Coordinates of C-alpha atoms in Angstrom, one line a residue:
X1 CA -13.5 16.2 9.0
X2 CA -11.0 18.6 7.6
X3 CA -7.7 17.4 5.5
X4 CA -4.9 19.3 5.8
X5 CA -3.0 20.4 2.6
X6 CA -0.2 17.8 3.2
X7 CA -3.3 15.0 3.1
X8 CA -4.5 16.4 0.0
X9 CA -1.3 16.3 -1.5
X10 CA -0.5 13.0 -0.6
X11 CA -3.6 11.7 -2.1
X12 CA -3.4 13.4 -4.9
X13 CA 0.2 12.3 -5.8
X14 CA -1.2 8.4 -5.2
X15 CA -4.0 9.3 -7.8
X16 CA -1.5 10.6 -10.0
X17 CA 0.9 8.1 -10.0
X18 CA -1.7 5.3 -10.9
X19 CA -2.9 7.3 -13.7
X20 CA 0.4 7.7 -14.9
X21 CA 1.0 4.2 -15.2
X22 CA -2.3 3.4 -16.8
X23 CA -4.6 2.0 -13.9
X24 CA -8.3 3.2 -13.1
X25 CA -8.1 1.3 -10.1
X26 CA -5.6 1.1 -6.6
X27 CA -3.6 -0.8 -5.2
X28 CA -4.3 -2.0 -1.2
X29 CA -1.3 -0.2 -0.2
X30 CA -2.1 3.0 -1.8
X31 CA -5.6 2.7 -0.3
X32 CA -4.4 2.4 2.9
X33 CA -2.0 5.3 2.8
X34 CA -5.0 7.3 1.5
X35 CA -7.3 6.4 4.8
X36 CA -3.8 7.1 7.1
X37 CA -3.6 10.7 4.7
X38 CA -7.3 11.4 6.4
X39 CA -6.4 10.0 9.9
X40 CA -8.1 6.7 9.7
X41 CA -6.0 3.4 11.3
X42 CA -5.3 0.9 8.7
X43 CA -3.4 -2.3 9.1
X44 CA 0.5 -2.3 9.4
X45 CA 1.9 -3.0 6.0
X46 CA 5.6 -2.3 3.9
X47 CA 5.8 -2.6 0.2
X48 CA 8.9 -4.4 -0.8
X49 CA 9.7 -3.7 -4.5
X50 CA 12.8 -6.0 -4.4
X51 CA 13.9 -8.8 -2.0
X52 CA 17.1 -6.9 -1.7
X53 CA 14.7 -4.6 0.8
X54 CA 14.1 -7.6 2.8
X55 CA 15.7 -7.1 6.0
X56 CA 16.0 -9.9 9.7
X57 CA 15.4 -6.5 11.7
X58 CA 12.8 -5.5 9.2
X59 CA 10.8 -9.0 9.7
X60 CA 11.4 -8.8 12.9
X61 CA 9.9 -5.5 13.4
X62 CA 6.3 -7.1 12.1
X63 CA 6.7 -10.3 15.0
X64 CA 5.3 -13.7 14.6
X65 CA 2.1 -13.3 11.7
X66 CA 2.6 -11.9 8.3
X67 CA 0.6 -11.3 5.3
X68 CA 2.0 -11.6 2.3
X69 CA 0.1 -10.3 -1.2
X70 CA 1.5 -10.1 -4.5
X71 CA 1.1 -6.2 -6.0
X72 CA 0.1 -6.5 -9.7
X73 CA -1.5 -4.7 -11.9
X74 CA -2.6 -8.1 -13.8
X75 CA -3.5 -9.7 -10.6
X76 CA -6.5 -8.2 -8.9
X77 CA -8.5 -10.6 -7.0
X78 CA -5.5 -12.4 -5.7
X79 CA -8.2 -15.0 -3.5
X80 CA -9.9 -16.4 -6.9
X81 CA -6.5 -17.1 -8.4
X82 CA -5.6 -19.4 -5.2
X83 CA -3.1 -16.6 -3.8

C-alpha cells in the first residue's frame, strides 16, 4: 500500500502533537484518523472540546445510537473505571 505525502503528514503532525503534550501513547480519535490517513474505514466519530460545539443538527447528523467516551490523558482504560 502506498501513502501519499498528505497521509504522511497527517500522521506525522498527530504524532507530534502527542509528544508535545507529554504522552507516549494515543488517543482513539487520533488512531482513528491515522487508519482513515492510510484509507482504512473507521467508525464515525467528532471530538467535542467544549459543549459549546454541541449542536441539535450536529446530533442529529449521528441518528438514534451514540457513543460517548471521555478523552483524558489520566483516563486510559475508561471500561475498568465503570465509564
Amino acid at each position: 500500500m502506498k501513502i501519499s505525502k498528505e497521509a504522511k503528514d497527517r500522521a506525522n503532525g498527530i504524532f507530534r502533537l502527542a509528544e508535545a503534550e507529554g504522552r507516549s501513547t494515543l488517543f482513539e480519535h487520533e488512531v482513528y484518523a491515522l487508519l482513515d490517513a492510510v484509507g482504512l474505514k473507521t467508525p464515525r466519530f467528532h471530538l467535542i472540546k467544549d459543549e459549546s460545539e454541541i449542536s441539535q443538527s450536529m446530533l442529529e447528523s449521528f441518528g438514534r445510537e451514540v457513543v460517548v467516551k471521555v478523552v483524558s490523558p489520566d483516563i486510559a482504560h475508561k471500561s475498568k473505571l465503570g465509564g
